[in-house]
Amino acid sequence: MTDASTSHLVLIPSYNTGPKLFETVRAARGHWAPVWVVIDGSTDGTPAELRVMAADDPHLRVLELPVNRGKGAAVLHGLEEAERCGFTHALTMDADGQHPADRIPQFQGVSLANPAALVLGKPVFDAAAPRLRVGGRKISNWWANLETLWGGIGDSLFGFRVYPIKPLRTVMRRNPWMRRFDFDPEAAVRLCWAGLPTINVPAPVRYFRAEEGGISHFNYVRDNALLTWMHTRLMLGFIGRLPMLTVRRVRSRPLRSFLR
């Protein structure tokens, strides 16, 4: 892609992703411009090579945080700079190659046609997907749907999605959470609470083995504890919002277009 969008960018947070980062960035740039990468305190040597790539590509920008602050914090850093530069929407994707770069134009196109909507990727897993991870996300998805009265979140954990920047920044600035692994599900729930319509678009997801360069920072104990605390506080917020959510649910059905 040679023509750069002035409203929609691709935002890739990265922490010690290794060589997969460069593959992801090249793939993303092959399908969209501009692409921004937020280096979240990486110590694996990737920032230097990425800066070299950016020096030769006017549509690739690198933002760097000095220490690791978490995915949500890295995304927020990118959103603040993007909004300052006049962008209105950001497609977020993981740096480890799991998300399908070739679907970027489709997702951005859906967002351009529905600028008020939260465009959520709905993962399509292959046989290599870890059963424990796939099964565990069903629990988080059930809670997210309860917390929104089934407001249209097809998958709460899949980070391949397009956010309207302003409402997401507003939500994140109002609370101190959503800065680490709890970012994706809490962002989806709180934006549904804020009244954003949702559009779910299927997208394949690929898990790479370690010998293929796959890197995962997911910790089953730490991150599941983080998700448990997140759903606890969301349920407390849900109780106070239940009358409003009930009225909204009765008055209108959520936008649930599953595009193929």
Short mmCIF file of C-alpha atoms in Angstrom, two decimals:
data_model
loop_
_atom_site.label_atom_id
_atom_site.label_comp_id
_atom_site.label_asym_id
_atom_site.label_seq_id
_atom_site.Cartn_x
_atom_site.Cartn_y
_atom_site.Cartn_z
CA MET A 1 0.00 0.00 0.00
CA THR A 2 1.42 3.40 -0.98
CA ASP A 3 -1.36 5.86 -0.09
CA ALA A 4 -1.34 6.62 3.61
CA SER A 5 -4.59 7.02 5.51
CA THR A 6 -5.02 10.23 7.46
CA SER A 7 -7.67 8.83 9.79
CA HIS A 8 -6.89 5.13 10.40
CA LEU A 9 -3.52 3.74 11.43
CA VAL A 10 -2.21 0.35 12.52
CA LEU A 11 -0.82 0.28 16.05
CA ILE A 12 1.44 -2.58 17.15
CA PRO A 13 2.58 -2.77 20.79
CA SER A 14 5.69 -4.92 21.23
CA TYR A 15 7.65 -6.29 24.17
CA ASN A 16 10.59 -8.63 23.51
CA THR A 17 8.89 -10.20 20.50
CA GLY A 18 12.12 -11.10 18.68
CA PRO A 19 12.35 -11.53 14.89
CA LYS A 20 8.60 -12.12 14.59
CA LEU A 21 8.20 -8.38 15.14
CA PHE A 22 9.92 -7.57 11.85
CA GLU A 23 7.81 -10.11 9.95
CA THR A 24 4.66 -8.63 11.48
CA VAL A 25 5.65 -5.06 10.66
CA ARG A 26 6.54 -5.91 7.06
CA ALA A 27 3.28 -7.75 6.62
CA ALA A 28 1.28 -4.90 8.12
CA ARG A 29 3.04 -2.34 5.93
CA GLY A 30 2.30 -4.47 2.90
CA HIS A 31 -1.39 -3.94 3.56
CA TRP A 32 -1.68 -0.52 5.22
CA ALA A 33 -0.07 2.83 5.85
CA PRO A 34 0.72 4.24 8.27
CA VAL A 35 1.92 1.61 10.74
CA TRP A 36 3.17 2.60 14.18
CA VAL A 37 5.02 0.34 16.60
CA VAL A 38 5.16 1.08 20.32
CA ILE A 39 8.24 -0.55 21.87
CA ASP A 40 7.27 -1.30 25.46
CA GLY A 41 10.68 -1.33 27.12
CA SER A 42 12.03 -4.20 25.00
CA THR A 43 15.51 -5.49 25.85
CA ASP A 44 15.86 -8.03 23.01
CA GLY A 45 17.65 -5.77 20.54
CA THR A 46 14.62 -5.25 18.30
CA PRO A 47 14.31 -1.47 18.79
CA ALA A 48 17.58 -0.71 16.98
CA GLU A 49 16.72 -2.76 13.89
CA LEU A 50 13.19 -1.37 13.86
CA ARG A 51 14.56 2.17 13.87
CA VAL A 52 16.63 1.27 10.81
CA MET A 53 13.49 -0.02 9.07
CA ALA A 54 11.62 3.18 9.95
CA ALA A 55 14.42 5.36 8.61
CA ASP A 56 13.80 3.89 5.15
CA ASP A 57 10.00 3.94 5.36
CA PRO A 58 8.12 7.23 5.82
CA HIS A 59 4.93 5.33 6.71
CA LEU A 60 6.51 3.41 9.58
CA ARG A 61 6.95 5.14 12.93
CA VAL A 62 8.51 3.80 16.12
CA LEU A 63 7.55 5.05 19.59
CA GLU A 64 9.61 3.82 22.52
CA LEU A 65 8.85 3.51 26.22
CA PRO A 66 11.97 3.28 28.43
CA VAL A 67 10.58 0.49 30.66
CA ASN A 68 7.96 -2.21 30.25
CA ARG A 69 4.57 -0.84 31.30
CA GLY A 70 2.18 -3.40 29.80
CA LYS A 71 0.19 -3.77 26.59
CA GLY A 72 -2.58 -1.37 27.59
CA ALA A 73 -0.12 1.30 28.63
CA ALA A 74 1.75 0.92 25.34
CA VAL A 75 -1.48 1.19 23.35
CA LEU A 76 -2.53 4.26 25.32
CA HIS A 77 0.82 5.90 24.62
CA GLY A 78 0.30 5.30 20.91
CA LEU A 79 -3.30 6.51 21.01
CA GLU A 80 -2.34 9.78 22.65
CA GLU A 81 0.25 10.52 20.00
CA ALA A 82 -2.08 9.36 17.22
CA GLU A 83 -4.86 11.66 18.36
CA ARG A 84 -2.40 14.54 18.63
CA CYS A 85 -1.51 13.88 14.99
CA GLY A 86 -5.15 13.94 13.91
CA PHE A 87 -5.94 10.23 13.60
CA THR A 88 -9.40 9.08 14.65
CA HIS A 89 -9.10 5.27 14.63
CA ALA A 90 -6.46 2.67 15.41
CA LEU A 91 -6.32 -0.98 14.44
CA THR A 92 -4.39 -2.84 17.11
CA MET A 93 -2.61 -6.11 16.40
CA ASP A 94 -0.11 -8.27 18.24
CA ALA A 95 3.54 -8.17 17.26
CA ASP A 96 4.08 -11.94 17.37
CA GLY A 97 2.56 -12.80 14.00
CA GLN A 98 -0.63 -14.39 15.35
CA HIS A 99 -2.94 -11.84 13.76
CA PRO A 100 -3.70 -11.82 10.00
CA ALA A 101 -2.15 -8.76 8.39
CA ASP A 102 -3.98 -9.49 5.15
CA ARG A 103 -7.27 -8.72 6.91
CA ILE A 104 -6.20 -5.19 7.85
CA PRO A 105 -7.84 -3.54 4.79
CA GLN A 106 -11.11 -5.37 5.47
CA PHE A 107 -11.23 -4.30 9.12
CA GLN A 108 -10.26 -0.73 8.33
CA GLY A 109 -12.87 -0.65 5.57
CA VAL A 110 -15.58 -1.79 7.98
CA SER A 111 -14.50 0.94 10.38
CA LEU A 112 -14.47 3.59 7.66
CA ALA A 113 -18.04 2.64 6.78
CA ASN A 114 -19.08 2.58 10.46
CA PRO A 115 -16.85 5.15 12.23
CA ALA A 116 -18.80 5.09 15.51
CA ALA A 117 -18.45 1.31 15.88
CA LEU A 118 -15.97 -0.88 17.72
CA VAL A 119 -14.82 -3.42 15.13
CA LEU A 120 -13.92 -6.63 16.94
CA GLY A 121 -12.04 -9.56 15.49
CA LYS A 122 -13.68 -12.93 16.13
CA PRO A 123 -10.90 -15.53 16.09
CA VAL A 124 -11.01 -18.61 13.91
CA PHE A 125 -8.60 -21.14 15.44
CA ASP A 126 -6.63 -23.79 13.61
CA ALA A 127 -5.59 -27.19 14.93
CA ALA A 128 -2.39 -25.78 16.44
CA ALA A 129 -4.23 -23.55 18.91
CA PRO A 130 -3.58 -24.65 22.54
CA ARG A 131 -6.76 -26.23 23.86
CA LEU A 132 -6.23 -24.76 27.33
CA ARG A 133 -6.03 -21.24 25.91
CA VAL A 134 -9.04 -21.74 23.62
CA GLY A 135 -11.12 -23.24 26.41
CA GLY A 136 -10.08 -20.66 28.96
CA ARG A 137 -11.11 -17.73 26.78
CA LYS A 138 -14.67 -19.06 26.70
CA ILE A 139 -14.91 -18.27 30.41
CA SER A 140 -13.73 -14.70 29.94
CA ASN A 141 -16.07 -14.27 26.98
CA TRP A 142 -19.04 -15.48 29.02
CA TRP A 143 -18.32 -12.95 31.76
CA ALA A 144 -17.81 -10.12 29.26
CA ASN A 145 -21.16 -10.88 27.65
CA LEU A 146 -22.89 -10.99 31.03
CA GLU A 147 -21.30 -7.67 32.02
CA THR A 148 -22.74 -6.05 28.89
CA LEU A 149 -26.04 -7.99 28.85
CA TRP A 150 -24.87 -9.70 25.69
CA GLY A 151 -24.13 -6.39 24.04
CA GLY A 152 -22.36 -7.85 21.02
CA ILE A 153 -18.82 -8.84 22.09
CA GLY A 154 -18.01 -11.87 19.96
CA ASP A 155 -14.61 -12.38 21.61
CA SER A 156 -13.29 -10.28 24.46
CA LEU A 157 -9.62 -11.31 24.30
CA PHE A 158 -8.77 -11.13 20.60
CA GLY A 159 -6.62 -8.03 20.20
CA PHE A 160 -7.07 -7.66 16.44
CA ARG A 161 -9.65 -4.87 16.38
CA VAL A 162 -10.31 -1.26 15.35
CA TYR A 163 -10.92 1.30 18.09
CA PRO A 164 -12.35 4.78 17.73
CA ILE A 165 -9.54 6.62 19.49
CA LYS A 166 -11.38 9.35 21.39
CA PRO A 167 -13.84 7.15 23.35
CA LEU A 168 -11.12 4.63 24.19
CA ARG A 169 -8.80 7.33 25.49
CA THR A 170 -11.66 8.77 27.56
CA VAL A 171 -12.41 5.37 29.10
CA MET A 172 -8.76 4.68 29.90
CA ARG A 173 -8.16 8.07 31.46
CA ARG A 174 -11.12 7.60 33.80
CA ASN A 175 -9.66 4.53 35.52
CA PRO A 176 -6.18 3.25 36.40
CA TRP A 177 -6.74 -0.27 35.06
CA MET A 178 -6.55 -1.72 31.53
CA ARG A 179 -2.78 -1.28 31.41
CA ARG A 180 -1.62 -4.90 31.05
CA PHE A 181 -3.19 -8.19 29.95
CA ASP A 182 -6.55 -6.92 31.15
CA PHE A 183 -6.59 -4.27 28.41
CA ASP A 184 -8.44 -6.04 25.59
CA PRO A 185 -11.44 -7.45 27.50
CA GLU A 186 -11.93 -4.43 29.73
CA ALA A 187 -11.71 -2.05 26.77
CA ALA A 188 -14.43 -3.99 24.95
CA VAL A 189 -16.74 -4.06 27.98
CA ARG A 190 -16.30 -0.41 28.90
CA LEU A 191 -16.78 0.79 25.33
CA CYS A 192 -19.99 -1.23 25.17
CA TRP A 193 -21.05 0.46 28.39
CA ALA A 194 -20.26 3.79 26.71
CA GLY A 195 -22.77 2.93 23.99
CA LEU A 196 -20.49 2.06 21.07
CA PRO A 197 -22.09 -0.39 18.62
CA THR A 198 -20.05 -3.51 17.91
CA ILE A 199 -19.28 -5.24 14.65
CA ASN A 200 -17.70 -8.70 14.84
CA VAL A 201 -15.56 -9.80 11.90
CA PRO A 202 -14.13 -13.35 11.73
CA ALA A 203 -10.35 -13.56 11.36
CA PRO A 204 -7.93 -16.50 11.49
CA VAL A 205 -5.43 -16.65 14.33
CA ARG A 206 -2.21 -18.64 14.27
CA TYR A 207 -0.19 -19.94 17.21
CA PHE A 208 3.51 -20.48 16.53
CA ARG A 209 5.65 -23.08 18.28
CA ALA A 210 8.88 -21.99 19.93
CA GLU A 211 10.93 -23.54 17.11
CA GLU A 212 8.94 -21.38 14.69
CA GLY A 213 9.86 -18.23 16.55
CA GLY A 214 6.71 -18.07 18.63
CA ILE A 215 6.97 -16.07 21.84
CA SER A 216 4.32 -15.81 24.53
CA HIS A 217 4.47 -13.71 27.68
CA PHE A 218 1.20 -15.15 28.97
CA ASN A 219 1.52 -16.49 32.51
CA TYR A 220 -1.35 -18.76 33.48
CA VAL A 221 -1.25 -17.93 37.20
CA ARG A 222 -0.47 -14.21 37.04
CA ASP A 223 -2.65 -13.31 34.07
CA ASN A 224 -5.62 -15.46 35.06
CA ALA A 225 -5.49 -13.79 38.48
CA LEU A 226 -5.44 -10.42 36.70
CA LEU A 227 -8.49 -11.42 34.64
CA THR A 228 -10.30 -12.63 37.74
CA TRP A 229 -9.77 -9.28 39.47
CA MET A 230 -10.78 -7.48 36.29
CA HIS A 231 -14.10 -9.34 36.02
CA THR A 232 -14.72 -8.77 39.72
CA ARG A 233 -14.52 -5.00 39.35
CA LEU A 234 -16.44 -5.10 36.07
CA MET A 235 -19.25 -7.00 37.76
CA LEU A 236 -19.38 -4.32 40.45
CA GLY A 237 -19.64 -1.71 37.71
CA PHE A 238 -22.23 -3.83 35.91
CA ILE A 239 -24.53 -3.83 38.94
CA GLY A 240 -24.70 -0.05 38.97
CA ARG A 241 -25.25 0.07 35.22
CA LEU A 242 -27.84 -2.71 35.07
CA PRO A 243 -30.91 -0.44 34.75
CA MET A 244 -29.31 1.52 31.92
CA LEU A 245 -28.12 -1.62 30.15
CA THR A 246 -31.53 -3.24 30.50
CA VAL A 247 -33.29 -0.25 28.95
CA ARG A 248 -30.75 -0.11 26.14
CA ARG A 249 -31.09 -3.83 25.51
CA VAL A 250 -34.86 -3.61 25.29
CA ARG A 251 -34.90 -0.56 23.03
CA SER A 252 -32.45 -1.73 20.45
CA ARG A 253 -30.55 -4.81 19.44
CA PRO A 254 -26.75 -4.47 19.16
CA LEU A 255 -25.11 -4.41 15.76
CA ARG A 256 -23.90 -7.96 15.25
CA SER A 257 -22.84 -8.22 11.64
CA PHE A 258 -20.61 -11.23 11.16
CA LEU A 259 -18.81 -10.49 7.90
CA ARG A 260 -17.17 -13.21 5.88
#
